[in-house]
């Protein structure tokens, strides 16, 4: 099969004005502050080691430099028990200073607090699925919505290869490993756990919450770099109303959208929209759930802004935007593209 021409602009960082790109220094959670505290200890120790080695080294080089007039080689010796004990014990002690705080924070965050909200995170080539089993079984993709100041337990696994789930501003990072599934095909046999208490929203009156960029951190195929997502932290009330509307079926109002609903029949083997016949098709879907697609800021897993224009470009040829995309070019006509875009995007835009 011939690879379509790849549009390089997809690799340019998308609009990151809302999150100075993936900065870990100004972490927002206890996890990230704890990680940075261990980094601080490590930095101080490495600076100490640097000077403890460099200063005697430079002193020795200068003091014992050959003057060119020696008649005999310098006195030879080997073995010095005191020195050997010293340069074994000092590194061990320094490493303990790093290891003990590291273990302490690892054990501290391994514990899932009572009443934590559960979110299932599933890595796919090359997009993220998020499920909310305690909030009316919402299933969404590439946009992770969370309430502020809330302990969340992420159960992380993968539908294919190893991916890495990471929101840099939140600290902790977790690999998504492939797992065997239970007989229903959607419940994993194994998963990894990441506990994070979400940060607070700085401005409680701001609509739409605060956004933070996320990124897959394991090389998982040609579009690994384009496997992004954004995390939206809402005030608790706003999260509640997001959760209430997230599962509502599309509101098909225009003739264009009605025609698009027919075209969508060709998409529903891979994509589900709640409250439509696509849900009745058994088995897990291989493409993102599109129930609240209209509200997402990006399409193609953080690749392009979610606009009618970009959606049309995606539908014309997904692989030109995301190399290796598992979504094929469906050969839709321009008219069908307008119709299905209207259905998938405008009918699923909800006010919350
Ligand atoms: Cu998924 Cu890299």
CSV table of C-alpha atoms and ligand atoms in Angstrom, one decimal:
chain,number,residue,atom,x,y,z
A,1,UNK,CA,0.0,0.0,0.0
A,2,UNK,CA,1.3,3.4,-0.9
A,3,UNK,CA,1.8,5.8,2.0
A,4,UNK,CA,0.0,9.1,1.5
A,5,UNK,CA,2.1,12.3,1.6
A,6,UNK,CA,2.6,13.3,5.2
A,7,UNK,CA,1.8,16.8,6.2
A,8,UNK,CA,4.8,17.9,8.3
A,9,UNK,CA,2.8,20.7,10.0
A,10,UNK,CA,1.2,18.1,12.2
A,11,UNK,CA,4.5,17.7,14.1
A,12,UNK,CA,4.6,21.4,15.0
A,13,UNK,CA,3.5,21.9,18.6
A,14,UNK,CA,-0.1,22.8,18.7
A,15,UNK,CA,-1.6,25.7,20.5
A,16,UNK,CA,0.1,25.4,23.9
A,17,UNK,CA,-0.5,28.9,25.2
A,18,UNK,CA,-2.6,27.4,28.0
A,19,UNK,CA,0.3,25.3,29.3
A,20,UNK,CA,3.9,26.4,28.8
A,21,UNK,CA,4.8,23.2,27.0
A,22,UNK,CA,5.0,20.2,29.3
A,23,UNK,CA,6.9,21.9,32.1
A,24,UNK,CA,7.6,19.6,35.1
A,25,UNK,CA,9.3,22.3,37.2
A,26,UNK,CA,6.2,24.2,38.2
A,27,UNK,CA,4.2,21.0,39.2
A,28,UNK,CA,0.7,21.5,40.4
A,29,UNK,CA,0.1,18.3,42.5
A,30,UNK,CA,1.6,16.9,45.6
A,31,UNK,CA,3.0,14.1,43.4
A,32,UNK,CA,4.9,16.6,41.3
A,33,UNK,CA,6.1,18.6,44.3
A,34,UNK,CA,7.4,15.4,46.0
A,35,UNK,CA,9.2,14.3,42.8
A,36,UNK,CA,10.8,17.8,42.6
A,37,UNK,CA,11.9,17.6,46.2
A,38,UNK,CA,13.9,14.4,45.4
A,39,UNK,CA,15.3,16.1,42.3
A,40,UNK,CA,16.4,19.0,44.6
A,41,UNK,CA,18.3,16.6,46.9
A,42,UNK,CA,19.8,14.8,43.9
A,43,UNK,CA,20.9,18.1,42.4
A,44,UNK,CA,22.6,19.3,45.7
A,45,UNK,CA,24.4,15.9,46.0
A,46,UNK,CA,25.6,15.9,42.4
A,47,UNK,CA,26.9,19.5,42.7
A,48,UNK,CA,28.8,18.4,45.9
A,49,UNK,CA,30.2,15.3,44.1
A,50,UNK,CA,31.3,17.5,41.1
A,51,UNK,CA,33.3,19.8,43.3
A,52,UNK,CA,34.6,17.0,45.6
A,53,UNK,CA,36.1,15.4,42.5
A,54,UNK,CA,37.0,18.4,40.3
A,55,UNK,CA,38.9,20.4,42.9
A,56,UNK,CA,41.4,17.7,44.0
A,57,UNK,CA,41.8,16.7,40.4
A,58,UNK,CA,42.7,20.2,39.2
A,59,UNK,CA,45.0,20.7,42.3
A,60,UNK,CA,46.8,17.4,41.6
A,61,UNK,CA,47.3,18.2,37.9
A,62,UNK,CA,48.8,21.6,38.7
A,63,UNK,CA,50.9,20.6,41.8
A,64,UNK,CA,52.4,17.4,40.3
A,65,UNK,CA,52.9,18.6,36.7
A,66,UNK,CA,56.2,17.4,35.4
A,67,UNK,CA,58.9,20.1,35.2
A,68,UNK,CA,60.7,18.1,32.6
A,69,UNK,CA,63.9,17.7,34.7
A,70,UNK,CA,63.2,14.6,36.7
A,71,UNK,CA,65.9,12.0,36.6
A,72,UNK,CA,63.9,9.0,38.0
A,73,UNK,CA,60.1,8.2,37.7
A,74,UNK,CA,58.0,9.1,40.8
A,75,UNK,CA,57.7,6.6,43.7
A,76,UNK,CA,55.3,3.8,42.7
A,77,UNK,CA,52.7,2.4,45.1
A,78,UNK,CA,49.4,0.7,45.0
A,79,UNK,CA,46.6,-0.1,47.5
A,80,UNK,CA,45.4,2.2,50.2
A,81,UNK,CA,42.9,0.6,52.5
A,82,UNK,CA,41.7,3.9,54.1
A,83,UNK,CA,41.1,5.5,50.7
A,84,UNK,CA,39.3,2.5,49.4
A,85,UNK,CA,37.0,2.3,52.4
A,86,UNK,CA,36.3,6.0,52.1
A,87,UNK,CA,35.4,6.0,48.4
A,88,UNK,CA,33.1,3.0,48.9
A,89,UNK,CA,31.3,4.4,52.0
A,90,UNK,CA,30.8,8.0,50.8
A,91,UNK,CA,28.9,7.0,47.6
A,92,UNK,CA,26.8,4.5,49.6
A,93,UNK,CA,25.8,7.2,52.1
A,94,UNK,CA,25.1,9.7,49.3
A,95,UNK,CA,22.9,7.1,47.4
A,96,UNK,CA,21.0,6.4,50.6
A,97,UNK,CA,20.3,10.2,50.9
A,98,UNK,CA,18.6,9.8,47.5
A,99,UNK,CA,17.1,6.4,47.9
A,100,UNK,CA,15.3,6.9,51.3
A,101,UNK,CA,13.2,10.0,50.2
A,102,UNK,CA,12.5,8.2,46.8
A,103,UNK,CA,11.1,5.1,48.6
A,104,UNK,CA,9.2,7.3,51.0
A,105,UNK,CA,7.3,9.1,48.2
A,106,UNK,CA,6.8,6.0,46.1
A,107,UNK,CA,5.1,4.2,49.1
A,108,UNK,CA,3.2,7.4,50.0
A,109,UNK,CA,1.6,7.6,46.5
A,110,UNK,CA,1.1,3.9,46.0
A,111,UNK,CA,-1.7,4.1,48.5
A,112,UNK,CA,-5.2,4.8,46.9
A,113,UNK,CA,-7.2,7.0,49.3
A,114,UNK,CA,-10.6,5.9,50.5
A,115,UNK,CA,-13.3,7.3,48.2
A,116,UNK,CA,-11.0,8.1,45.2
A,117,UNK,CA,-12.7,8.7,41.9
A,118,UNK,CA,-11.9,5.9,39.4
A,119,UNK,CA,-10.9,6.7,35.8
A,120,UNK,CA,-9.8,4.0,33.4
A,121,UNK,CA,-7.1,5.0,31.0
A,122,UNK,CA,-6.6,2.9,27.9
A,123,UNK,CA,-3.8,3.5,25.4
A,124,UNK,CA,-4.5,2.8,21.7
A,125,UNK,CA,-2.3,3.3,18.7
A,126,UNK,CA,-2.4,6.4,18.7
A,127,UNK,CA,-5.1,7.9,20.9
A,128,UNK,CA,-6.3,7.7,24.5
A,129,UNK,CA,-9.6,6.3,25.8
A,130,UNK,CA,-11.0,7.5,29.2
A,131,UNK,CA,-13.8,5.6,31.0
A,132,UNK,CA,-15.6,6.8,34.1
A,133,UNK,CA,-17.2,3.7,35.6
A,134,UNK,CA,-18.5,5.6,38.7
A,135,UNK,CA,-20.0,8.5,36.7
A,136,UNK,CA,-22.7,6.9,34.5
A,137,UNK,CA,-20.1,4.9,32.5
A,138,UNK,CA,-19.0,7.9,30.4
A,139,UNK,CA,-16.6,6.9,27.7
A,140,UNK,CA,-14.6,9.6,26.0
A,141,UNK,CA,-11.3,10.0,24.2
A,142,UNK,CA,-8.3,12.3,24.1
A,143,UNK,CA,-9.8,14.8,26.6
A,144,UNK,CA,-9.6,13.8,30.2
A,145,UNK,CA,-12.0,15.8,32.4
A,146,UNK,CA,-11.5,15.9,36.2
A,147,UNK,CA,-12.9,17.7,39.2
A,148,UNK,CA,-10.5,19.9,41.2
A,149,UNK,CA,-9.0,18.9,44.6
A,150,UNK,CA,-10.1,15.3,44.2
A,151,UNK,CA,-8.2,12.1,44.7
A,152,UNK,CA,-8.3,10.1,41.5
A,153,UNK,CA,-7.2,6.6,40.9
A,154,UNK,CA,-6.3,5.9,37.3
A,155,UNK,CA,-6.4,2.3,36.2
A,156,UNK,CA,-4.1,2.2,33.2
A,157,UNK,CA,-3.7,-0.4,30.5
A,158,UNK,CA,-3.3,-0.7,26.7
A,159,UNK,CA,-5.3,-2.2,23.9
A,160,UNK,CA,-2.2,-3.0,21.8
A,161,UNK,CA,1.4,-2.0,22.5
A,162,UNK,CA,3.0,-0.3,25.5
A,163,UNK,CA,2.1,3.3,25.9
A,164,UNK,CA,3.0,5.8,28.7
A,165,UNK,CA,0.3,8.0,30.4
A,166,UNK,CA,1.7,11.3,31.5
A,167,UNK,CA,0.4,14.8,32.4
A,168,UNK,CA,3.7,16.6,33.1
A,169,UNK,CA,2.2,19.2,35.4
A,170,UNK,CA,0.7,16.4,37.5
A,171,UNK,CA,3.9,14.5,38.2
A,172,UNK,CA,3.4,10.8,38.3
A,173,UNK,CA,3.7,8.8,35.1
A,174,UNK,CA,2.4,5.3,34.3
A,175,UNK,CA,3.0,2.8,31.6
A,176,UNK,CA,0.0,1.4,29.9
A,177,UNK,CA,0.7,-2.3,29.3
A,178,UNK,CA,-1.1,-4.7,27.1
A,179,UNK,CA,-3.3,-7.2,29.0
A,180,UNK,CA,-5.5,-10.2,28.4
A,181,UNK,CA,-9.2,-9.4,28.6
A,182,UNK,CA,-12.0,-11.0,30.5
A,183,UNK,CA,-14.6,-12.8,28.4
A,184,UNK,CA,-16.7,-9.6,27.9
A,185,UNK,CA,-13.8,-8.2,25.9
A,186,UNK,CA,-13.8,-4.8,27.7
A,187,UNK,CA,-12.6,-5.7,31.3
A,188,UNK,CA,-8.9,-6.1,31.6
A,189,UNK,CA,-7.3,-8.9,33.6
A,190,UNK,CA,-4.5,-6.6,34.7
A,191,UNK,CA,-3.8,-2.9,35.0
A,192,UNK,CA,-1.4,-0.4,36.6
A,193,UNK,CA,-2.5,2.1,39.1
A,194,UNK,CA,-1.6,5.8,39.4
A,195,UNK,CA,-3.0,7.9,42.3
A,196,UNK,CA,-3.2,11.7,41.9
A,197,UNK,CA,-5.0,14.4,43.8
A,198,UNK,CA,-6.1,16.9,41.2
A,199,UNK,CA,-5.0,20.6,41.6
A,200,UNK,CA,-7.4,23.4,42.3
A,201,UNK,CA,-8.8,25.6,39.6
A,202,UNK,CA,-7.1,29.0,40.0
A,203,UNK,CA,-10.1,31.0,38.8
A,204,UNK,CA,-13.3,29.5,40.0
A,205,UNK,CA,-15.4,31.7,37.7
A,206,UNK,CA,-13.5,30.7,34.5
A,207,UNK,CA,-15.8,28.6,32.2
A,208,UNK,CA,-14.3,25.4,30.8
A,209,UNK,CA,-11.7,24.8,33.6
A,210,UNK,CA,-7.9,24.7,33.3
A,211,UNK,CA,-6.2,22.7,30.5
A,212,UNK,CA,-3.0,20.8,30.8
A,213,UNK,CA,-1.2,18.9,28.0
A,214,UNK,CA,-0.6,15.2,28.2
A,215,UNK,CA,1.6,13.0,26.1
A,216,UNK,CA,2.3,9.3,25.5
A,217,UNK,CA,5.9,8.6,26.7
A,218,UNK,CA,6.7,5.2,25.3
A,219,UNK,CA,7.7,4.9,21.7
A,220,UNK,CA,4.7,3.1,20.3
A,221,UNK,CA,4.9,3.4,16.5
A,222,UNK,CA,5.0,6.0,13.8
A,223,UNK,CA,2.6,8.4,15.4
A,224,UNK,CA,3.9,8.2,18.9
A,225,UNK,CA,4.7,11.9,19.0
A,226,UNK,CA,1.1,12.6,17.9
A,227,UNK,CA,-0.4,10.6,20.7
A,228,UNK,CA,-1.4,13.6,22.9
A,229,UNK,CA,-4.4,14.5,25.0
A,230,UNK,CA,-5.5,17.3,27.1
A,231,UNK,CA,-6.6,17.2,30.7
A,232,UNK,CA,-9.3,19.6,31.8
A,233,UNK,CA,-9.6,20.3,35.5
A,234,UNK,CA,-13.0,21.8,36.4
A,235,UNK,CA,-14.6,23.2,39.5
A,236,UNK,CA,-16.6,20.5,41.2
A,237,UNK,CA,-19.9,21.9,40.0
A,238,UNK,CA,-18.8,22.3,36.5
A,239,UNK,CA,-17.4,18.7,36.4
A,240,UNK,CA,-20.8,17.5,37.7
A,241,UNK,CA,-22.6,19.3,34.8
A,242,UNK,CA,-20.0,18.0,32.3
A,243,UNK,CA,-20.6,14.5,33.5
A,244,UNK,CA,-24.4,14.9,33.2
A,245,UNK,CA,-24.2,16.0,29.6
A,246,UNK,CA,-21.3,13.8,28.5
A,247,UNK,CA,-23.5,10.8,27.7
A,248,UNK,CA,-26.5,12.5,26.1
A,249,UNK,CA,-27.3,11.4,22.6
A,250,UNK,CA,-26.6,13.8,19.6
A,251,UNK,CA,-29.2,16.4,18.9
A,252,UNK,CA,-29.8,16.0,15.1
A,253,UNK,CA,-31.4,19.3,14.0
A,254,UNK,CA,-30.5,20.3,10.5
A,255,UNK,CA,-31.0,18.5,7.2
A,256,UNK,CA,-27.3,18.3,6.7
A,257,UNK,CA,-26.8,16.6,10.1
A,258,UNK,CA,-29.7,14.2,9.3
A,259,UNK,CA,-28.0,13.2,6.1
A,260,UNK,CA,-24.7,12.9,8.1
A,261,UNK,CA,-26.5,10.5,10.4
A,262,UNK,CA,-27.0,8.2,7.5
A,263,UNK,CA,-23.4,8.5,6.3
A,264,UNK,CA,-22.3,7.7,9.9
A,265,UNK,CA,-23.7,4.1,9.5
A,266,UNK,CA,-20.4,3.4,7.7
A,267,UNK,CA,-18.4,4.6,10.7
A,268,UNK,CA,-20.2,2.8,13.4
A,269,UNK,CA,-18.3,-0.5,13.3
A,270,UNK,CA,-15.3,1.4,14.7
A,271,UNK,CA,-16.9,4.5,16.5
A,272,UNK,CA,-19.7,4.6,19.0
A,273,UNK,CA,-22.0,7.4,19.8
A,274,UNK,CA,-24.2,6.9,22.9
A,275,UNK,CA,-27.9,6.6,22.2
A,276,UNK,CA,-27.5,5.6,18.5
A,277,UNK,CA,-27.5,2.2,16.7
A,278,UNK,CA,-23.7,2.3,16.8
A,279,UNK,CA,-24.0,1.1,20.4
A,280,UNK,CA,-25.8,-2.0,19.5
A,281,UNK,CA,-22.9,-3.4,17.4
A,282,UNK,CA,-21.2,-5.9,19.7
A,283,UNK,CA,-17.5,-6.0,20.6
A,284,UNK,CA,-15.1,-3.3,21.6
A,285,UNK,CA,-14.7,-0.4,19.2
A,286,UNK,CA,-11.3,0.2,17.7
A,287,UNK,CA,-11.8,4.0,17.2
A,288,UNK,CA,-12.5,6.8,19.7
A,289,UNK,CA,-16.0,7.1,21.2
A,290,UNK,CA,-17.5,10.3,19.6
A,291,UNK,CA,-20.5,10.9,22.0
A,292,UNK,CA,-19.1,14.3,23.0
A,293,UNK,CA,-16.8,15.0,20.1
A,294,UNK,CA,-18.2,18.5,19.4
A,295,UNK,CA,-17.0,19.7,22.8
A,296,UNK,CA,-13.4,18.5,22.3
A,297,UNK,CA,-10.8,21.2,21.7
A,298,UNK,CA,-8.6,18.9,19.4
A,299,UNK,CA,-9.1,16.1,17.0
A,300,UNK,CA,-6.7,13.3,16.0
A,301,UNK,CA,-5.4,13.0,19.6
A,302,UNK,CA,-4.2,16.5,20.1
A,303,UNK,CA,-3.0,16.8,16.5
A,304,UNK,CA,-5.2,19.6,15.2
A,305,UNK,CA,-7.7,22.1,16.6
A,306,UNK,CA,-11.2,20.7,16.3
A,307,UNK,CA,-12.7,22.9,13.5
A,308,UNK,CA,-15.0,22.0,10.6
A,309,UNK,CA,-12.0,22.6,8.3
A,310,UNK,CA,-9.6,20.3,10.1
A,311,UNK,CA,-12.3,17.6,10.5
A,312,UNK,CA,-12.9,17.7,6.8
A,313,UNK,CA,-9.2,17.4,6.2
A,314,UNK,CA,-9.0,14.4,8.6
A,315,UNK,CA,-11.9,12.7,6.9
A,316,UNK,CA,-10.4,13.2,3.4
A,317,UNK,CA,-7.3,11.4,4.4
A,318,UNK,CA,-6.5,10.6,8.1
A,319,UNK,CA,-3.0,9.3,7.4
A,320,UNK,CA,-2.0,12.7,5.9
A,321,UNK,CA,-2.5,14.2,9.3
A,322,UNK,CA,-1.4,11.3,11.4
A,323,UNK,CA,1.1,8.9,9.8
A,324,UNK,CA,0.1,5.3,10.1
A,325,UNK,CA,-3.4,6.2,11.3
A,326,UNK,CA,-5.5,3.0,11.6
A,327,UNK,CA,-8.5,4.9,10.3
A,328,UNK,CA,-8.6,4.4,6.5
A,329,UNK,CA,-9.5,6.9,3.9
A,330,UNK,CA,-13.2,6.0,3.5
A,331,UNK,CA,-13.4,7.6,0.1
A,332,UNK,CA,-16.2,10.0,1.1
A,333,UNK,CA,-17.4,12.6,-1.3
A,334,UNK,CA,-17.0,16.3,-0.4
A,335,UNK,CA,-20.8,16.4,0.2
A,336,UNK,CA,-20.7,13.4,2.5
A,337,UNK,CA,-17.8,14.9,4.4
A,338,UNK,CA,-19.8,18.0,5.0
A,339,UNK,CA,-22.8,16.0,6.1
A,340,UNK,CA,-21.0,13.6,8.5
A,341,UNK,CA,-18.9,16.5,9.9
A,342,UNK,CA,-22.1,18.3,10.7
A,343,UNK,CA,-23.5,15.3,12.4
A,344,UNK,CA,-20.4,14.2,14.3
A,345,UNK,CA,-19.3,17.6,15.4
A,346,UNK,CA,-22.3,20.0,15.6
A,347,UNK,CA,-24.9,17.4,16.9
A,348,UNK,CA,-22.6,16.4,19.7
A,349,UNK,CA,-21.7,19.9,20.9
A,350,UNK,CA,-23.3,20.3,24.4
A,351,UNK,CA,-23.6,23.1,26.8
A,352,UNK,CA,-22.6,22.4,30.3
B,1,LIG,CU1,1.5,5.6,22.6
B,1,LIG,CU2,3.7,6.5,22.4
